[in-house]
PDB file of C-alpha atoms in Angstrom:
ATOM      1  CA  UNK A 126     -98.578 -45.411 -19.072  1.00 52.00           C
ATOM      2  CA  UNK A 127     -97.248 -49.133 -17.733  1.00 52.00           C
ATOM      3  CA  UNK A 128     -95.843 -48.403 -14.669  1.00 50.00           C
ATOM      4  CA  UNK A 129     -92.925 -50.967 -16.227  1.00 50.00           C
ATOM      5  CA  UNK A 130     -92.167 -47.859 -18.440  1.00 47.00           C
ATOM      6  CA  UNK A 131     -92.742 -45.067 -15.827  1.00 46.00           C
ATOM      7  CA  UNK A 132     -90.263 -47.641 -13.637  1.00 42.00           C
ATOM      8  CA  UNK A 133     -87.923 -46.776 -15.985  1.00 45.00           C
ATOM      9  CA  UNK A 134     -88.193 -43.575 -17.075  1.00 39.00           C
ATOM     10  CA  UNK A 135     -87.561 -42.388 -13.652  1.00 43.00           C
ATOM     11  CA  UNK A 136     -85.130 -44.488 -12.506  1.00 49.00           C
ATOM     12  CA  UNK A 137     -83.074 -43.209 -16.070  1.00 51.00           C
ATOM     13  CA  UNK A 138     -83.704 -39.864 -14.976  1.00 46.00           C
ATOM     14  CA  UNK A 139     -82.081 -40.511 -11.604  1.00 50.00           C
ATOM     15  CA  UNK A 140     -79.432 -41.765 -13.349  1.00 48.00           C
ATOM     16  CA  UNK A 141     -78.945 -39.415 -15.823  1.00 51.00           C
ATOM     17  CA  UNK A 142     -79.299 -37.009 -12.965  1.00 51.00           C
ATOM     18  CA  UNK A 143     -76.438 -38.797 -11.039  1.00 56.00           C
ATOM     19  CA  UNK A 144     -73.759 -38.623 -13.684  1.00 52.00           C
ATOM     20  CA  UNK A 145     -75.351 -34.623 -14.005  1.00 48.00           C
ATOM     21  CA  UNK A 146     -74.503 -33.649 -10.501  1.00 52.00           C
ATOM     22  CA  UNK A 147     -71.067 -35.971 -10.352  1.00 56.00           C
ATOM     23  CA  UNK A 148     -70.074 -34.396 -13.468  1.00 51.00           C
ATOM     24  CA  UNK A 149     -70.652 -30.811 -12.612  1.00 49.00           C
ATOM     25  CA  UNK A 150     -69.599 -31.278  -8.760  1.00 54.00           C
ATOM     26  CA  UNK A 151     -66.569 -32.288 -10.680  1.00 55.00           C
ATOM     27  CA  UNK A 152     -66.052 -29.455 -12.569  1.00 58.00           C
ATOM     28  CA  UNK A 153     -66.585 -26.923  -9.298  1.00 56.00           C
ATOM     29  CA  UNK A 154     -63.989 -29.430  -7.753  1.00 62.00           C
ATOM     30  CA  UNK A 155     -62.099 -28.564 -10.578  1.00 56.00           C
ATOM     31  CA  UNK A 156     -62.357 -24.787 -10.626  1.00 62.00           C
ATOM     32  CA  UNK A 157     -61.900 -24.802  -7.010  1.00 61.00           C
ATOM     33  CA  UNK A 158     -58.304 -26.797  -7.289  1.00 65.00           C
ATOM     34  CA  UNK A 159     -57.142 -24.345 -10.084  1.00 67.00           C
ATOM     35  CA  UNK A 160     -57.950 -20.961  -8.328  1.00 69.00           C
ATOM     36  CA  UNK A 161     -56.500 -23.028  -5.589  1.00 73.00           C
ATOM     37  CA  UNK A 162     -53.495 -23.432  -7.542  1.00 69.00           C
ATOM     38  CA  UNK A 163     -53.592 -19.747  -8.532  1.00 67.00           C
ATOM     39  CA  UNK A 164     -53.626 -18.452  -5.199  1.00 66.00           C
ATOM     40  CA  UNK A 165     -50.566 -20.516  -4.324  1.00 66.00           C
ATOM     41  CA  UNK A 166     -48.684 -19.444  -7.560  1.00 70.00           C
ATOM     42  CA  UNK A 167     -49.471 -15.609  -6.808  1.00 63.00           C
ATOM     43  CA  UNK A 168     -48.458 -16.059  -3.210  1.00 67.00           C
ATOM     44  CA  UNK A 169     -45.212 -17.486  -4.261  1.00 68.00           C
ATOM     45  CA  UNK A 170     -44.519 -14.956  -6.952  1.00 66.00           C
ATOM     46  CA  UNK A 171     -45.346 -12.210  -4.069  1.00 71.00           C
ATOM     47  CA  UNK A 172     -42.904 -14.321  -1.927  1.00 68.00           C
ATOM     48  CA  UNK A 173     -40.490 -14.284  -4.354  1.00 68.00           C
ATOM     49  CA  UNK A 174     -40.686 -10.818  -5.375  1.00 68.00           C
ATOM     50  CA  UNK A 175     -40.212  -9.649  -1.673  1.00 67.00           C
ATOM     51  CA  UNK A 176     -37.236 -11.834  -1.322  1.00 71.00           C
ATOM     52  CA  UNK A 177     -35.605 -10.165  -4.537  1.00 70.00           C
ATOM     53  CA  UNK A 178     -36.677  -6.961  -3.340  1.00 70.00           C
ATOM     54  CA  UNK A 179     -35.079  -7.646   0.418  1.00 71.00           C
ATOM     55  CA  UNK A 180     -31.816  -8.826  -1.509  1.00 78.00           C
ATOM     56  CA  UNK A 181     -31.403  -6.360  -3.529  1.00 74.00           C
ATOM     57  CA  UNK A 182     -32.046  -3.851  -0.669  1.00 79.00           C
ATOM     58  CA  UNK A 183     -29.134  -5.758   1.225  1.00 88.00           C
ATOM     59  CA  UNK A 184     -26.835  -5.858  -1.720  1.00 89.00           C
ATOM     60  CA  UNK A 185     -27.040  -2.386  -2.462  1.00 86.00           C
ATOM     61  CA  UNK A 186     -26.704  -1.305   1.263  1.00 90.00           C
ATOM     62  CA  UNK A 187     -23.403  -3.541   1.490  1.00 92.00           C
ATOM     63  CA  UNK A 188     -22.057  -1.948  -1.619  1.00 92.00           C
ATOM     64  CA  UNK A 189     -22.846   1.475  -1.217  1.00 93.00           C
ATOM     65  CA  UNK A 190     -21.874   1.452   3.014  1.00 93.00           C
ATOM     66  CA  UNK A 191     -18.882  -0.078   1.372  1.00 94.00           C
ATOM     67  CA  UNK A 192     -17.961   3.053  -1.376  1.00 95.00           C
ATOM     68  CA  UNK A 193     -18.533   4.839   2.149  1.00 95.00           C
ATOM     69  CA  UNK A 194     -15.992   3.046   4.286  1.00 95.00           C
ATOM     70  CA  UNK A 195     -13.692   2.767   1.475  1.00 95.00           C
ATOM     71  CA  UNK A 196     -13.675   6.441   0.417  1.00 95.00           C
ATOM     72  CA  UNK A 197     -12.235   7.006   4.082  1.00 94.00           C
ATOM     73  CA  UNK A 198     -10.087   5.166   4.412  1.00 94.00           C
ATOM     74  CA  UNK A 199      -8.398   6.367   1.345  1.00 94.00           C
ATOM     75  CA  UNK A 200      -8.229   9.786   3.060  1.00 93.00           C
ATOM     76  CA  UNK A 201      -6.728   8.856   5.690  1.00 90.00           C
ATOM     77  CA  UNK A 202      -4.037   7.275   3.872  1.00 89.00           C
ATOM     78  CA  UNK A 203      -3.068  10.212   1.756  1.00 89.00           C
ATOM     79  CA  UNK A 204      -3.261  12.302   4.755  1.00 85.00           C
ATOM     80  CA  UNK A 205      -0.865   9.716   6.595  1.00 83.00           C
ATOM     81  CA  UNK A 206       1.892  10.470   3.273  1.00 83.00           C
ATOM     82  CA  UNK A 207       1.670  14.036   3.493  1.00 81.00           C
ATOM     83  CA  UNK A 208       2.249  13.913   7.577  1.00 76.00           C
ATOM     84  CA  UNK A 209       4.124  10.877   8.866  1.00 71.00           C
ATOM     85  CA  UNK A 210       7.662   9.814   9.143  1.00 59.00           C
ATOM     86  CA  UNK A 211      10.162   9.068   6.449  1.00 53.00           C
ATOM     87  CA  UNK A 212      10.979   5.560   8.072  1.00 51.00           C
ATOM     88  CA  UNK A 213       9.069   3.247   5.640  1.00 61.00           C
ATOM     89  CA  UNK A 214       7.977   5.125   3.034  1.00 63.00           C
ATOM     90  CA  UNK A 215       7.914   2.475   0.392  1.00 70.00           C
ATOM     91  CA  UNK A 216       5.813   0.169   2.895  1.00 72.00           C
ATOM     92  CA  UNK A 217       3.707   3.204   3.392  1.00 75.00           C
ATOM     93  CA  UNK A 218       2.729   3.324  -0.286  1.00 78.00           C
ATOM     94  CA  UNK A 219       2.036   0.151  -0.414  1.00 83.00           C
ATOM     95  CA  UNK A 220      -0.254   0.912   2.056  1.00 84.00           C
ATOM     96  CA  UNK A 221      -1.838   3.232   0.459  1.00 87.00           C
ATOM     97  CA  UNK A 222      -2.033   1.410  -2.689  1.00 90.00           C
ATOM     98  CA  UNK A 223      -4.122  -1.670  -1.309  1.00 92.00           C
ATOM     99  CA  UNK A 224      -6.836   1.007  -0.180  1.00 93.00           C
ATOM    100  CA  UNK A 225      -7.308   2.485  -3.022  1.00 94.00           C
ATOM    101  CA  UNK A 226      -7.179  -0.871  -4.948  1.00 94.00           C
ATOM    102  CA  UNK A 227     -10.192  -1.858  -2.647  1.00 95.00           C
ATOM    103  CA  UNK A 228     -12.010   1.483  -3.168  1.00 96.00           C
ATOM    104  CA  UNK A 229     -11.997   1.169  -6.774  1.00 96.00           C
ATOM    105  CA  UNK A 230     -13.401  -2.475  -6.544  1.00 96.00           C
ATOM    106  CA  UNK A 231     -16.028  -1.456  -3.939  1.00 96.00           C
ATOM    107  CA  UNK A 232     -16.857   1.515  -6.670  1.00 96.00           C
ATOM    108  CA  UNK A 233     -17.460  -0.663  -9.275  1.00 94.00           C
ATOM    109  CA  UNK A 234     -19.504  -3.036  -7.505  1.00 94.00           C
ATOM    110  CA  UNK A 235     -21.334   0.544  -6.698  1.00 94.00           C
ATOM    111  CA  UNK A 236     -21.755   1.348 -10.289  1.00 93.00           C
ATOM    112  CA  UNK A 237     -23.786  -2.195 -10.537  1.00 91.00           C
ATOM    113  CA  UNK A 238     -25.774  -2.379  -8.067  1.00 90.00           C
ATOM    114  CA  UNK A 239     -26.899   1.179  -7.340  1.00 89.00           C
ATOM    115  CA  UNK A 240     -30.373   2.569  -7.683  1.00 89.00           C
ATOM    116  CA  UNK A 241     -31.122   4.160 -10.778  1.00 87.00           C
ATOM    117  CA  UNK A 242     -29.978   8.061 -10.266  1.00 88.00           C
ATOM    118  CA  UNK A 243     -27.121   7.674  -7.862  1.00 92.00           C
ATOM    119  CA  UNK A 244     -24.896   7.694 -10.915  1.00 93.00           C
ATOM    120  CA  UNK A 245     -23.568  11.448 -10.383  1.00 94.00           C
ATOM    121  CA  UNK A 246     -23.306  11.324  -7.097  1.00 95.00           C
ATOM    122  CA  UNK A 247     -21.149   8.221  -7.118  1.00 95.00           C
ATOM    123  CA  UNK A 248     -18.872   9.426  -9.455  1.00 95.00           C
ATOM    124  CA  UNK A 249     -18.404  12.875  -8.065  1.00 96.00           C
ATOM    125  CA  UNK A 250     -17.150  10.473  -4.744  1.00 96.00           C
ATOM    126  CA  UNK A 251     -14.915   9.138  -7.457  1.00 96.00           C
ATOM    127  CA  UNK A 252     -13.660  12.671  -8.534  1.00 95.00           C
ATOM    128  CA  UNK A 253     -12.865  13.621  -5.050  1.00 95.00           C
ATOM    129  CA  UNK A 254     -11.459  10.647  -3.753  1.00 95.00           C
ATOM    130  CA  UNK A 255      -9.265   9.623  -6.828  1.00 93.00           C
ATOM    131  CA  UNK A 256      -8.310  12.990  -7.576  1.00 92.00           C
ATOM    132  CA  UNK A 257      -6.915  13.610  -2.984  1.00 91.00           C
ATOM    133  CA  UNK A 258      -4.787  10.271  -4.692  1.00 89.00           C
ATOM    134  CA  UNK A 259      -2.930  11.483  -7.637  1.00 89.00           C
ATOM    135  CA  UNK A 260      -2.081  14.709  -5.686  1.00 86.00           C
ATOM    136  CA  UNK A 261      -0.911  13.071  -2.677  1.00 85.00           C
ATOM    137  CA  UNK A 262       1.231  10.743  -5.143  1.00 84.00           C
ATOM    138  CA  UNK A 263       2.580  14.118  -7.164  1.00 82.00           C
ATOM    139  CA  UNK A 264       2.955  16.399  -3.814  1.00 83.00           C
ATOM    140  CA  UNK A 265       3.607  14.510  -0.486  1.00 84.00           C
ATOM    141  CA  UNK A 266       6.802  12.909  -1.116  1.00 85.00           C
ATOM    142  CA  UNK A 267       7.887  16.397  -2.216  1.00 85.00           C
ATOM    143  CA  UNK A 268       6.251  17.776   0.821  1.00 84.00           C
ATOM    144  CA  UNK A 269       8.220  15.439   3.254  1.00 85.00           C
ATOM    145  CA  UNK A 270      11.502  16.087   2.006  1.00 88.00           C
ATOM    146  CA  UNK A 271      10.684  19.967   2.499  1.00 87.00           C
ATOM    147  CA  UNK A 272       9.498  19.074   5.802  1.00 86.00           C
ATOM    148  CA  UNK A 273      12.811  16.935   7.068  1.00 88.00           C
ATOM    149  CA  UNK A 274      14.737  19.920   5.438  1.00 90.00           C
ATOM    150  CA  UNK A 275      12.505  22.228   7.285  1.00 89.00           C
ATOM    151  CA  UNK A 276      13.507  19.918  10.328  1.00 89.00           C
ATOM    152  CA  UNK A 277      17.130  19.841  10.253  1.00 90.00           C
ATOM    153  CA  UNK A 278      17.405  23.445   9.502  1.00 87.00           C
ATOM    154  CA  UNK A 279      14.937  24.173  12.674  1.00 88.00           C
ATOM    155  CA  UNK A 280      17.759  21.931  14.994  1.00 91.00           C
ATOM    156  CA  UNK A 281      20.428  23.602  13.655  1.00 90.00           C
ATOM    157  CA  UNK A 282      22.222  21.095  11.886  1.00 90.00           C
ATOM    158  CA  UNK A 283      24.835  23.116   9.755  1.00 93.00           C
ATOM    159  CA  UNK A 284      24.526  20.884   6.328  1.00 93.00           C
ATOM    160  CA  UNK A 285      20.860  21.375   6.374  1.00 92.00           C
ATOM    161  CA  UNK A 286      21.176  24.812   6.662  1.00 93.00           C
ATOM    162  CA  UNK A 287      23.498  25.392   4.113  1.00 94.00           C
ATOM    163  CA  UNK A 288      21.336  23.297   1.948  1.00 93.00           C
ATOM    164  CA  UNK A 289      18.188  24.826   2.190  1.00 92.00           C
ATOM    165  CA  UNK A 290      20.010  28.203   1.724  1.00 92.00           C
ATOM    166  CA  UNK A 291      21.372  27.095  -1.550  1.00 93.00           C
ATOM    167  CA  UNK A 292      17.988  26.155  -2.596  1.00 91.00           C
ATOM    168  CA  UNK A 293      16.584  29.897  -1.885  1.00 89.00           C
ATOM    169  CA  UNK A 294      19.524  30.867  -3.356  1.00 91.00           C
ATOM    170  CA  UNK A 295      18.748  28.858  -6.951  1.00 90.00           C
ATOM    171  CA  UNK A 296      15.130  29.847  -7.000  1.00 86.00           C
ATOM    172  CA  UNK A 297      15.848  33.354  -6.330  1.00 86.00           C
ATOM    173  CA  UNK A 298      18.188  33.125  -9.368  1.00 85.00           C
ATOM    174  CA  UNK A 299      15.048  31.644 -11.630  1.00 84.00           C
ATOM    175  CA  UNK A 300      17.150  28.862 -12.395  1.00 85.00           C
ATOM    176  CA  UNK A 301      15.672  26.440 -15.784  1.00 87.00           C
ATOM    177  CA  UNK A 302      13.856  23.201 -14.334  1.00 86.00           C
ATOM    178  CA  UNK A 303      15.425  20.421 -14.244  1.00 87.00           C
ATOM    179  CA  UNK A 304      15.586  16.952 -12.684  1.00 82.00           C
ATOM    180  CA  UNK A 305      18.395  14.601 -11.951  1.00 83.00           C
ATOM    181  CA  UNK A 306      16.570  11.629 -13.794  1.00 81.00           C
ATOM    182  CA  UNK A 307      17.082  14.203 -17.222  1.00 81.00           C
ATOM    183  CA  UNK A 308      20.826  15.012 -17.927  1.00 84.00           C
ATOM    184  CA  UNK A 309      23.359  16.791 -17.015  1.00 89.00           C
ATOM    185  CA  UNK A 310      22.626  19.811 -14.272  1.00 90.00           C
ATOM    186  CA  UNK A 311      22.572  23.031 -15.491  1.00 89.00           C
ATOM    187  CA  UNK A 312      25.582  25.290 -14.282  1.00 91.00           C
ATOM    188  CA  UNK A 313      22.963  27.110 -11.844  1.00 91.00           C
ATOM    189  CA  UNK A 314      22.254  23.771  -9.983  1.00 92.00           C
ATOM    190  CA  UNK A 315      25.808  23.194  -8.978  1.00 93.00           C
ATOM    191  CA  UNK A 316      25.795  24.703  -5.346  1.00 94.00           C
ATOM    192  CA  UNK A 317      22.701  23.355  -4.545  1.00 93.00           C
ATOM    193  CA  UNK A 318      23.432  19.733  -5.175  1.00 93.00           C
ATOM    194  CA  UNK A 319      26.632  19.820  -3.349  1.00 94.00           C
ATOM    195  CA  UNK A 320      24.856  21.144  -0.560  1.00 94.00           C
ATOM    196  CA  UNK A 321      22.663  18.869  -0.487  1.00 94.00           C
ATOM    197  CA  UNK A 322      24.569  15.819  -0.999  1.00 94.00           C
ATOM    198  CA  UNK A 323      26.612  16.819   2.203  1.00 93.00           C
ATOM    199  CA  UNK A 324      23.202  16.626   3.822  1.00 93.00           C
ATOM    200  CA  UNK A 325      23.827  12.871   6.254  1.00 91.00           C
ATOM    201  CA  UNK A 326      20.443  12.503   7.338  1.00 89.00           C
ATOM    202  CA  UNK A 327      18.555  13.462   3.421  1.00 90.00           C
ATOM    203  CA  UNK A 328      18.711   9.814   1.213  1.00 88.00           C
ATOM    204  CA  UNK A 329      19.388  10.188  -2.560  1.00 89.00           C
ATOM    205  CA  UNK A 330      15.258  10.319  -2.987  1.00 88.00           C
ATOM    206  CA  UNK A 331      14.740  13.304  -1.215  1.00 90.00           C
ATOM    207  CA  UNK A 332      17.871  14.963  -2.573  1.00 92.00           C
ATOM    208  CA  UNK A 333      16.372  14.219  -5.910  1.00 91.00           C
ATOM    209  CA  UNK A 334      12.958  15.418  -5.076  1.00 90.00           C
ATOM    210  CA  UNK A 335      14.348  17.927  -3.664  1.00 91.00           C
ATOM    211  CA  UNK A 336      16.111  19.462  -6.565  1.00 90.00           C
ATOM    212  CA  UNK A 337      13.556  18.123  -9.072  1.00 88.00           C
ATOM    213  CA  UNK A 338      11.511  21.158  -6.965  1.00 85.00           C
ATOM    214  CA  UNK A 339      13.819  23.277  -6.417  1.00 83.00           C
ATOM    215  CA  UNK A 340      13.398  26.342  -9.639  1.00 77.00           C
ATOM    216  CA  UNK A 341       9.597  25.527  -9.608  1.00 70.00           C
ATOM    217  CA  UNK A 342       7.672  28.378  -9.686  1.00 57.00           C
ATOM    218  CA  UNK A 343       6.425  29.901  -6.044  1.00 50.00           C
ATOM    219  CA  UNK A 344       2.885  30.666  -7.707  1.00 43.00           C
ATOM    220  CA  UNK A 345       2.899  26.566  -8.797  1.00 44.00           C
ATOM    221  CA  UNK A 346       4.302  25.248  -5.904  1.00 50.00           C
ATOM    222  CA  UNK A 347       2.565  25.964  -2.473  1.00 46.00           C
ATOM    223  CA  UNK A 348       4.358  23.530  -0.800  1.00 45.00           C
ATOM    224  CA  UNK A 349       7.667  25.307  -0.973  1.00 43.00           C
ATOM    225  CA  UNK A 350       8.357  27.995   1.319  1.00 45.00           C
ATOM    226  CA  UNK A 351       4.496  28.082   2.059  1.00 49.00           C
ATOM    227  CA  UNK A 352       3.244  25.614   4.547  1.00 51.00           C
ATOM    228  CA  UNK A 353       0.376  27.367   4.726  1.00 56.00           C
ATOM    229  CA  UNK A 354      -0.961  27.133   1.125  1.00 57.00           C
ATOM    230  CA  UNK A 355      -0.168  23.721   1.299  1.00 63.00           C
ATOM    231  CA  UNK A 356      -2.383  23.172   4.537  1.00 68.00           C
ATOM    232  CA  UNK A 357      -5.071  25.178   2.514  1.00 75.00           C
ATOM    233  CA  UNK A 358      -4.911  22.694  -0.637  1.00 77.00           C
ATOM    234  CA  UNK A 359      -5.590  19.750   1.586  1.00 78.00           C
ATOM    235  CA  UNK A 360      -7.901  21.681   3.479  1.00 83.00           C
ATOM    236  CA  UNK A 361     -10.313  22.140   0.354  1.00 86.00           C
ATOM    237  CA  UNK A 362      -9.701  18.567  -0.943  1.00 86.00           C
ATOM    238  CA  UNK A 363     -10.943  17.398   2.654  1.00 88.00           C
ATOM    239  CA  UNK A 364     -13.818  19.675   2.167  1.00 91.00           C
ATOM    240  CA  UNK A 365     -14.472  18.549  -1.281  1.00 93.00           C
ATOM    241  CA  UNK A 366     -14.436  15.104   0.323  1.00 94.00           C
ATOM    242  CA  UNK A 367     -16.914  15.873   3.269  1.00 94.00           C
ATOM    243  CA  UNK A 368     -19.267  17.674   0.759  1.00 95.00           C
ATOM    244  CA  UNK A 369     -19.156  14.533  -2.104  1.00 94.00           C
ATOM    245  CA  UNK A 370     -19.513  11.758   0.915  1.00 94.00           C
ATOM    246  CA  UNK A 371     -22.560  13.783   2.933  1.00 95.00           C
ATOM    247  CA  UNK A 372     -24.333  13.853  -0.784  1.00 94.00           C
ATOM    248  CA  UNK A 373     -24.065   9.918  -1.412  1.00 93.00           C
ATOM    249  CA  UNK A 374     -25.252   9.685   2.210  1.00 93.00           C
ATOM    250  CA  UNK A 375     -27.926  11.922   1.627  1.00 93.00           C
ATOM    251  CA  UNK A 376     -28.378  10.255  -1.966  1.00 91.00           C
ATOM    252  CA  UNK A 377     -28.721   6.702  -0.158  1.00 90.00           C
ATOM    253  CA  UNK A 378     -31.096   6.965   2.359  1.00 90.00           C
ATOM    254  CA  UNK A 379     -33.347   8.499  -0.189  1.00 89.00           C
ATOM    255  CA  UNK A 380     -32.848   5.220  -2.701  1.00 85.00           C
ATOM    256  CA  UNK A 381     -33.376   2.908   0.133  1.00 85.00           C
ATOM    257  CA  UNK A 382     -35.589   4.742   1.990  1.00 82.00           C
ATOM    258  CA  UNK A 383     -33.802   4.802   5.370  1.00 80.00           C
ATOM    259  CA  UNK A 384     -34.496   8.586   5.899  1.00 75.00           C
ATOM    260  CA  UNK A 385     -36.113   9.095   9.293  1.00 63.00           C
ATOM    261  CA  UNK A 386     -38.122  12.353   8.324  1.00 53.00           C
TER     262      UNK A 386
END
């Protein structure tokens, strides 16, 4: 062959074989970038699903230790209007209404952001704590003016005496119910609300609570000439309250795996 041609030949092949290697050492550049590329998309979609993961764990902490703190302090409050003084009780409700306005937001962040299966026991907490509120706002006021009644009777004030013997007196005679905010009294009622009205130290609320309860039924009202039953009914409602809080304690650690056994 002329070595011209040979020459030539070879040097085309090292060409050829040149523009080989660069093009495949381009191409295993090439692979390498994208699985490089890969790796740093899957490492920031791990990223980012442990940061949703952490912040949901945090949100749902905050909300449910929230339902918690909440729930409490709405007991507290309706205890405090079944037991404290008759100075403020208007500023007292108030009181008690902001609570449970901030329970019942706090309960329906709850129902968002709660791990799937906590929906019973969150509104069982609901139940208990809602339910402690209508009573306290149906009972307590009723309850206190029995109590101050109770009171001046005990220190021997004459008018409250007299008072809370015409009250025996009308539900031992199974007077009709009635209430002062409904029409004239009935002829049975008579005694009682001048008896009452001579009462200094009773204002016109608790006179009117006070006869609104008066002919109620013994076996429907504890609170009246039974202390005790009405210590029992709160008694079970605080139970009720210990036994729904302890299961969305119980119900929580399991969700966000904070149990330590």
């Amino acid at each position: 062959m002329d070595p011209e041609i040979t020459v030539g030949l070879i040097g085309g092949a090292g060409v050829c074989g040149t523009i080989v290697g660069t093009v495949v050492g381009a191409r295993i550049q090439a692979r390498g970038g994208h699985a490089q590329a890969q790796a740093a998309r899957d490492a920031a979609a791990t990223a980012a699903q442990a940061s949703r993961r952490h912040a949901l764990h945090e949100l749902r902490w905050t909300t449910l230790t929230a339902v918690l703190r909440a729930a409490s302090e709405c007991i507290e409050a309706t205890e405090h209007l079944y037991t404290s003084s008759q100075a403020r009780p208007d500023a007292e409700r108030e009181v008690v209404e902001r609570v449970y306005h901030a329970f019942r937001l706090a309960y329906a962040e709850a129902e968002l952001a709660a791990p799937h299966g906590m929906e019973s026991v969150l509104t069982r907490m609901n139940s208990v704590v809602m339910g402690a509120y209508s009573s306290a706002r149906r009972r307590a006021p009723t309850e206190r003016a029995l109590r101050a009644l109770d009171e001046l009777s005990r220190e021997g004030d004459p008018a409250g005496q007299q008072a809370k013997e015409a009250l025996a007196r009308l539900r031992a005679a199974r007077a009709p119910l009635w209430s002062p905010r409904f029409g004239d009294p009935p002829p049975e009622y008579a005694e009682a609300i001048e008896a009452l009205n001579a009462v200094p130290r009773l204002d016109r609320e608790q006179v009117r609570l006070l006869l609104t309860n008066a002919a109620v039924p013994h076996e429907h009202e504890p609170n009246r000439e039974n202390i005790r039953g009405a210590m029992q009914e709160r008694a079970e409602r605080r139970h009720s309250y210990q036994a729904a809080r302890q299961e969305l304690i119980a119900a929580t650690r399991e969700a966000l795996g904070t149990n330590n056994r």
